[in-house]
mmCIF file of N, CA and C in Angstrom:
data_model
loop_
_atom_site.group_PDB
_atom_site.id
_atom_site.type_symbol
_atom_site.label_atom_id
_atom_site.label_comp_id
_atom_site.label_asym_id
_atom_site.label_seq_id
_atom_site.Cartn_x
_atom_site.Cartn_y
_atom_site.Cartn_z
ATOM 1 N N MET E 23 -8.840 10.880 29.298
ATOM 2 C CA MET E 23 -8.698 11.433 27.968
ATOM 3 C C MET E 23 -8.469 10.287 26.983
ATOM 4 N N SER E 24 -9.215 10.287 25.887
ATOM 5 C CA SER E 24 -9.071 9.215 24.910
ATOM 6 C C SER E 24 -7.859 9.458 24.004
ATOM 7 N N GLU E 25 -7.331 8.350 23.493
ATOM 8 C CA GLU E 25 -6.169 8.434 22.617
ATOM 9 C C GLU E 25 -6.629 8.859 21.227
ATOM 10 N N TYR E 26 -5.948 9.853 20.645
ATOM 11 C CA TYR E 26 -6.282 10.323 19.305
ATOM 12 C C TYR E 26 -5.812 9.308 18.277
ATOM 13 N N ARG E 27 -6.648 9.015 17.317
ATOM 14 C CA ARG E 27 -6.288 8.109 16.228
ATOM 15 C C ARG E 27 -6.584 8.831 14.920
ATOM 16 N N HIS E 28 -5.564 8.981 14.099
ATOM 17 C CA HIS E 28 -5.713 9.675 12.826
ATOM 18 C C HIS E 28 -6.715 8.925 11.949
ATOM 19 N N PRO E 29 -7.611 9.633 11.255
ATOM 20 C CA PRO E 29 -8.638 8.954 10.458
ATOM 21 C C PRO E 29 -8.094 8.097 9.313
ATOM 22 N N LEU E 30 -6.881 8.363 8.846
ATOM 23 C CA LEU E 30 -6.320 7.568 7.753
ATOM 24 C C LEU E 30 -5.572 6.332 8.239
ATOM 25 N N MET E 31 -5.468 6.149 9.551
ATOM 26 C CA MET E 31 -4.804 4.955 10.081
ATOM 27 C C MET E 31 -5.563 3.680 9.729
ATOM 28 N N LYS E 32 -6.829 3.804 9.352
ATOM 29 C CA LYS E 32 -7.590 2.612 8.951
ATOM 30 C C LYS E 32 -7.000 1.963 7.702
ATOM 31 N N TYR E 33 -6.167 2.696 6.956
ATOM 32 C CA TYR E 33 -5.530 2.163 5.750
ATOM 33 C C TYR E 33 -4.135 1.612 6.008
ATOM 34 N N LEU E 34 -3.631 1.806 7.197
ATOM 35 C CA LEU E 34 -2.254 1.413 7.507
ATOM 36 C C LEU E 34 -2.219 0.320 8.563
ATOM 37 N N ARG E 35 -1.160 -0.438 8.550
ATOM 38 C CA ARG E 35 -0.954 -1.472 9.559
ATOM 39 C C ARG E 35 -0.275 -0.817 10.763
ATOM 40 N N GLY E 36 -1.051 -0.516 11.761
ATOM 41 C CA GLY E 36 -0.556 0.189 12.932
ATOM 42 C C GLY E 36 0.520 -0.558 13.695
ATOM 43 N N GLU E 37 0.500 -1.880 13.629
ATOM 44 C CA GLU E 37 1.470 -2.669 14.386
ATOM 45 C C GLU E 37 2.890 -2.508 13.856
ATOM 46 N N ILE E 38 3.055 -2.009 12.654
ATOM 47 C CA ILE E 38 4.391 -1.842 12.071
ATOM 48 C C ILE E 38 4.909 -0.404 12.265
ATOM 49 N N MET E 39 4.074 0.466 12.773
ATOM 50 C CA MET E 39 4.468 1.862 12.956
ATOM 51 C C MET E 39 5.307 2.023 14.222
ATOM 52 N N PRO E 40 6.197 2.998 14.310
ATOM 53 C CA PRO E 40 6.456 4.017 13.296
ATOM 54 C C PRO E 40 7.222 3.421 12.120
ATOM 55 N N HIS E 41 7.161 4.107 10.989
ATOM 56 C CA HIS E 41 7.790 3.575 9.777
ATOM 57 C C HIS E 41 9.307 3.529 9.916
ATOM 58 N N ARG E 42 9.930 2.811 9.022
ATOM 59 C CA ARG E 42 11.385 2.648 9.056
ATOM 60 C C ARG E 42 12.055 3.259 7.827
ATOM 61 N N PHE E 43 11.394 4.234 7.214
ATOM 62 C CA PHE E 43 12.001 4.904 6.074
ATOM 63 C C PHE E 43 13.154 5.783 6.546
ATOM 64 N N CYS E 44 14.156 5.921 5.702
ATOM 65 C CA CYS E 44 15.299 6.774 6.030
ATOM 66 C C CYS E 44 14.848 8.233 6.071
ATOM 67 N N PRO E 45 15.397 9.029 6.983
ATOM 68 C CA PRO E 45 15.030 10.443 7.037
ATOM 69 C C PRO E 45 15.314 11.132 5.699
ATOM 70 N N GLY E 46 14.318 11.812 5.188
ATOM 71 C CA GLY E 46 14.494 12.573 3.959
ATOM 72 C C GLY E 46 14.402 11.773 2.674
ATOM 73 N N CYS E 47 14.075 10.481 2.739
ATOM 74 C CA CYS E 47 14.076 9.667 1.514
ATOM 75 C C CYS E 47 12.862 9.927 0.637
ATOM 76 N N GLY E 48 11.778 10.387 1.187
ATOM 77 C CA GLY E 48 10.588 10.686 0.392
ATOM 78 C C GLY E 48 9.561 9.570 0.366
ATOM 79 N N CYS E 49 9.917 8.360 0.794
ATOM 80 C CA CYS E 49 8.958 7.246 0.756
ATOM 81 C C CYS E 49 7.763 7.498 1.670
ATOM 82 N N GLY E 50 7.997 8.106 2.813
ATOM 83 C CA GLY E 50 6.891 8.437 3.715
ATOM 84 C C GLY E 50 5.937 9.430 3.085
ATOM 85 N N THR E 51 6.475 10.382 2.333
ATOM 86 C CA THR E 51 5.646 11.372 1.639
ATOM 87 C C THR E 51 4.795 10.697 0.567
ATOM 88 N N VAL E 52 5.392 9.760 -0.168
ATOM 89 C CA VAL E 52 4.655 9.031 -1.206
ATOM 90 C C VAL E 52 3.565 8.174 -0.563
ATOM 91 N N LEU E 53 3.874 7.492 0.533
ATOM 92 C CA LEU E 53 2.869 6.696 1.239
ATOM 93 C C LEU E 53 1.724 7.589 1.700
ATOM 94 N N ASN E 54 2.045 8.742 2.239
ATOM 95 C CA ASN E 54 1.030 9.690 2.690
ATOM 96 C C ASN E 54 0.125 10.106 1.529
ATOM 97 N N ALA E 55 0.712 10.463 0.395
ATOM 98 C CA ALA E 55 -0.075 10.872 -0.772
ATOM 99 C C ALA E 55 -0.939 9.715 -1.282
ATOM 100 N N PHE E 56 -0.377 8.515 -1.285
ATOM 101 C CA PHE E 56 -1.112 7.337 -1.744
ATOM 102 C C PHE E 56 -2.323 7.067 -0.856
ATOM 103 N N VAL E 57 -2.125 7.110 0.458
ATOM 104 C CA VAL E 57 -3.230 6.853 1.393
ATOM 105 C C VAL E 57 -4.311 7.924 1.250
ATOM 106 N N HIS E 58 -3.905 9.179 1.079
ATOM 107 C CA HIS E 58 -4.884 10.242 0.863
ATOM 108 C C HIS E 58 -5.675 10.005 -0.433
ATOM 109 N N ALA E 59 -4.999 9.574 -1.499
ATOM 110 C CA ALA E 59 -5.676 9.312 -2.769
ATOM 111 C C ALA E 59 -6.679 8.162 -2.631
ATOM 112 N N VAL E 60 -6.272 7.086 -1.962
ATOM 113 C CA VAL E 60 -7.181 5.956 -1.742
ATOM 114 C C VAL E 60 -8.413 6.423 -0.984
ATOM 115 N N ASP E 61 -8.214 7.245 0.037
ATOM 116 C CA ASP E 61 -9.327 7.752 0.837
ATOM 117 C C ASP E 61 -10.236 8.663 0.003
ATOM 118 N N GLU E 62 -9.652 9.595 -0.718
ATOM 119 C CA GLU E 62 -10.445 10.549 -1.500
ATOM 120 C C GLU E 62 -11.206 9.864 -2.634
ATOM 121 N N LEU E 63 -10.628 8.812 -3.207
ATOM 122 C CA LEU E 63 -11.308 8.077 -4.279
ATOM 123 C C LEU E 63 -12.317 7.065 -3.749
ATOM 124 N N GLY E 64 -12.289 6.837 -2.435
ATOM 125 C CA GLY E 64 -13.223 5.891 -1.827
ATOM 126 C C GLY E 64 -12.925 4.441 -2.177
ATOM 127 N N LEU E 65 -11.658 4.122 -2.406
ATOM 128 C CA LEU E 65 -11.279 2.752 -2.752
ATOM 129 C C LEU E 65 -11.266 1.875 -1.514
ATOM 130 N N ASP E 66 -11.578 0.619 -1.715
ATOM 131 C CA ASP E 66 -11.592 -0.362 -0.624
ATOM 132 C C ASP E 66 -10.295 -1.170 -0.673
ATOM 133 N N PRO E 67 -9.417 -1.010 0.331
ATOM 134 C CA PRO E 67 -8.159 -1.765 0.327
ATOM 135 C C PRO E 67 -8.355 -3.283 0.289
ATOM 136 N N ALA E 68 -9.497 -3.764 0.738
ATOM 137 C CA ALA E 68 -9.769 -5.199 0.692
ATOM 138 C C ALA E 68 -9.958 -5.683 -0.745
ATOM 139 N N ARG E 69 -10.163 -4.764 -1.667
ATOM 140 C CA ARG E 69 -10.363 -5.097 -3.074
ATOM 141 C C ARG E 69 -9.180 -4.644 -3.921
ATOM 142 N N MET E 70 -8.026 -4.410 -3.274
ATOM 143 C CA MET E 70 -6.845 -3.910 -3.958
ATOM 144 C C MET E 70 -5.674 -4.878 -3.819
ATOM 145 N N VAL E 71 -4.790 -4.853 -4.808
ATOM 146 C CA VAL E 71 -3.517 -5.560 -4.740
ATOM 147 C C VAL E 71 -2.444 -4.554 -5.145
ATOM 148 N N CYS E 72 -1.458 -4.372 -4.299
ATOM 149 C CA CYS E 72 -0.341 -3.489 -4.608
ATOM 150 C C CYS E 72 0.820 -4.357 -5.087
ATOM 151 N N VAL E 73 1.289 -4.094 -6.294
ATOM 152 C CA VAL E 73 2.368 -4.881 -6.893
ATOM 153 C C VAL E 73 3.598 -3.992 -6.972
ATOM 154 N N SER E 74 4.711 -4.467 -6.449
ATOM 155 C CA SER E 74 5.935 -3.668 -6.454
ATOM 156 C C SER E 74 7.133 -4.542 -6.797
ATOM 157 N N GLY E 75 8.190 -3.893 -7.177
ATOM 158 C CA GLY E 75 9.435 -4.592 -7.487
ATOM 159 C C GLY E 75 10.304 -4.671 -6.249
ATOM 160 N N ILE E 76 11.585 -4.407 -6.428
ATOM 161 C CA ILE E 76 12.502 -4.434 -5.307
ATOM 162 C C ILE E 76 13.070 -3.039 -5.104
ATOM 163 N N GLY E 77 13.683 -2.817 -3.979
ATOM 164 C CA GLY E 77 14.250 -1.516 -3.666
ATOM 165 C C GLY E 77 13.452 -0.822 -2.578
ATOM 166 N N CYS E 78 13.952 0.301 -2.148
ATOM 167 C CA CYS E 78 13.325 1.029 -1.033
ATOM 168 C C CYS E 78 11.882 1.417 -1.327
ATOM 169 N N SER E 79 11.602 1.841 -2.558
ATOM 170 C CA SER E 79 10.238 2.273 -2.868
ATOM 171 C C SER E 79 9.244 1.117 -2.792
ATOM 172 N N SER E 80 9.707 -0.097 -2.882
ATOM 173 C CA SER E 80 8.818 -1.248 -2.777
ATOM 174 C C SER E 80 8.288 -1.437 -1.370
ATOM 175 N N TRP E 81 8.898 -0.769 -0.406
ATOM 176 C CA TRP E 81 8.426 -0.838 0.977
ATOM 177 C C TRP E 81 7.275 0.118 1.229
ATOM 178 N N ILE E 82 6.886 0.905 0.233
ATOM 179 C CA ILE E 82 5.770 1.832 0.426
ATOM 180 C C ILE E 82 4.464 1.071 0.648
ATOM 181 N N PRO E 83 4.093 0.122 -0.230
ATOM 182 C CA PRO E 83 2.835 -0.578 0.034
ATOM 183 C C PRO E 83 2.939 -1.643 1.120
ATOM 184 N N SER E 84 4.064 -2.286 1.201
ATOM 185 C CA SER E 84 4.200 -3.377 2.162
ATOM 186 C C SER E 84 5.458 -3.160 2.981
ATOM 187 N N PRO E 85 5.347 -3.204 4.233
ATOM 188 C CA PRO E 85 4.283 -3.755 5.060
ATOM 189 C C PRO E 85 3.305 -2.718 5.598
ATOM 190 N N TYR E 86 3.331 -1.485 5.095
ATOM 191 C CA TYR E 86 2.582 -0.405 5.728
ATOM 192 C C TYR E 86 1.119 -0.310 5.310
ATOM 193 N N PHE E 87 0.808 -0.501 4.036
ATOM 194 C CA PHE E 87 -0.557 -0.331 3.551
ATOM 195 C C PHE E 87 -1.367 -1.594 3.799
ATOM 196 N N ARG E 88 -2.583 -1.420 4.273
ATOM 197 C CA ARG E 88 -3.445 -2.551 4.657
ATOM 198 C C ARG E 88 -4.186 -3.099 3.421
ATOM 199 N N ALA E 89 -3.448 -3.791 2.578
ATOM 200 C CA ALA E 89 -4.018 -4.440 1.390
ATOM 201 C C ALA E 89 -3.119 -5.617 1.040
ATOM 202 N N ASP E 90 -3.574 -6.432 0.113
ATOM 203 C CA ASP E 90 -2.710 -7.504 -0.368
ATOM 204 C C ASP E 90 -1.570 -6.887 -1.159
ATOM 205 N N THR E 91 -0.388 -7.433 -0.990
ATOM 206 C CA THR E 91 0.768 -6.912 -1.708
ATOM 207 C C THR E 91 1.527 -8.067 -2.346
ATOM 208 N N LEU E 92 2.232 -7.732 -3.405
ATOM 209 C CA LEU E 92 3.003 -8.728 -4.126
ATOM 210 C C LEU E 92 4.344 -8.111 -4.486
ATOM 211 N N HIS E 93 5.412 -8.598 -3.845
ATOM 212 C CA HIS E 93 6.768 -8.168 -4.184
ATOM 213 C C HIS E 93 7.263 -9.066 -5.304
ATOM 214 N N THR E 94 7.808 -8.461 -6.329
ATOM 215 C CA THR E 94 8.247 -9.239 -7.489
ATOM 216 C C THR E 94 9.724 -9.004 -7.758
ATOM 217 N N THR E 95 10.226 -9.715 -8.723
ATOM 218 C CA THR E 95 11.624 -9.547 -9.113
ATOM 219 C C THR E 95 11.809 -8.237 -9.880
ATOM 220 N N HIS E 96 13.039 -7.801 -9.960
ATOM 221 C CA HIS E 96 13.368 -6.538 -10.600
ATOM 222 C C HIS E 96 12.868 -6.506 -12.051
ATOM 223 N N GLY E 97 12.133 -5.467 -12.389
ATOM 224 C CA GLY E 97 11.654 -5.297 -13.749
ATOM 225 C C GLY E 97 10.421 -6.089 -14.122
ATOM 226 N N ARG E 98 9.805 -6.760 -13.161
ATOM 227 C CA ARG E 98 8.667 -7.614 -13.486
ATOM 228 C C ARG E 98 7.330 -7.231 -12.841
ATOM 229 N N PRO E 99 7.200 -6.102 -12.168
ATOM 230 C CA PRO E 99 5.903 -5.805 -11.545
ATOM 231 C C PRO E 99 4.741 -5.736 -12.532
ATOM 232 N N ILE E 100 4.945 -5.187 -13.716
ATOM 233 C CA ILE E 100 3.835 -5.074 -14.663
ATOM 234 C C ILE E 100 3.392 -6.459 -15.127
ATOM 235 N N ALA E 101 4.330 -7.357 -15.354
ATOM 236 C CA ALA E 101 3.972 -8.721 -15.755
ATOM 237 C C ALA E 101 3.175 -9.414 -14.648
ATOM 238 N N PHE E 102 3.607 -9.261 -13.414
ATOM 239 C CA PHE E 102 2.885 -9.875 -12.295
ATOM 240 C C PHE E 102 1.505 -9.239 -12.125
ATOM 241 N N ALA E 103 1.438 -7.912 -12.256
ATOM 242 C CA ALA E 103 0.156 -7.218 -12.127
ATOM 243 C C ALA E 103 -0.807 -7.646 -13.232
ATOM 244 N N THR E 104 -0.282 -7.884 -14.432
ATOM 245 C CA THR E 104 -1.113 -8.376 -15.524
ATOM 246 C C THR E 104 -1.686 -9.744 -15.173
ATOM 247 N N GLY E 105 -0.862 -10.604 -14.578
ATOM 248 C CA GLY E 105 -1.339 -11.914 -14.136
ATOM 249 C C GLY E 105 -2.426 -11.796 -13.085
ATOM 250 N N VAL E 106 -2.256 -10.856 -12.151
ATOM 251 C CA VAL E 106 -3.286 -10.633 -11.123
ATOM 252 C C VAL E 106 -4.590 -10.203 -11.789
ATOM 253 N N LYS E 107 -4.508 -9.279 -12.745
ATOM 254 C CA LYS E 107 -5.715 -8.761 -13.390
ATOM 255 C C LYS E 107 -6.400 -9.840 -14.234
ATOM 256 N N ILE E 108 -5.611 -10.731 -14.843
ATOM 257 C CA ILE E 108 -6.204 -11.814 -15.633
ATOM 258 C C ILE E 108 -6.935 -12.799 -14.724
ATOM 259 N N MET E 109 -6.296 -13.156 -13.606
ATOM 260 C CA MET E 109 -6.894 -14.153 -12.706
ATOM 261 C C MET E 109 -7.962 -13.569 -11.791
ATOM 262 N N ARG E 110 -7.813 -12.286 -11.433
ATOM 263 C CA ARG E 110 -8.775 -11.637 -10.520
ATOM 264 C C ARG E 110 -9.187 -10.284 -11.085
ATOM 265 N N PRO E 111 -9.979 -10.267 -12.151
ATOM 266 C CA PRO E 111 -10.375 -9.001 -12.755
ATOM 267 C C PRO E 111 -11.226 -8.122 -11.838
ATOM 268 N N ASP E 112 -11.748 -8.715 -10.768
ATOM 269 C CA ASP E 112 -12.563 -7.952 -9.817
ATOM 270 C C ASP E 112 -11.718 -7.062 -8.900
ATOM 271 N N LEU E 113 -10.409 -7.289 -8.854
ATOM 272 C CA LEU E 113 -9.542 -6.507 -7.977
ATOM 273 C C LEU E 113 -8.909 -5.344 -8.734
ATOM 274 N N THR E 114 -8.637 -4.298 -7.989
ATOM 275 C CA THR E 114 -7.894 -3.159 -8.517
ATOM 276 C C THR E 114 -6.447 -3.366 -8.162
ATOM 277 N N TRP E 115 -5.551 -3.157 -9.094
ATOM 278 C CA TRP E 115 -4.117 -3.286 -8.777
ATOM 279 C C TRP E 115 -3.427 -1.956 -8.939
ATOM 280 N N TRP E 116 -2.403 -1.759 -8.121
ATOM 281 C CA TRP E 116 -1.606 -0.537 -8.122
ATOM 282 C C TRP E 116 -0.167 -0.898 -8.157
#
């Protein structure tokens, strides 16, 4: 019998699973919704950069989502994302 692999696992880093979110925190739900949105929109994670600040929610894109990620200082994700878009306008940032 072959091992079942969820079709959305192609967007996640399987080596880090299972996730380490606290029970009931909601971060897993947000990650799930994000991965579904990326899939439904047909986005290519190889052409994406996820920019996040600090705190538990910053663990949603990294280390779980299979894309480039950038952790920034508190209150600065938009400034860093702007820098990414200026230097790499070909990439989509989230």
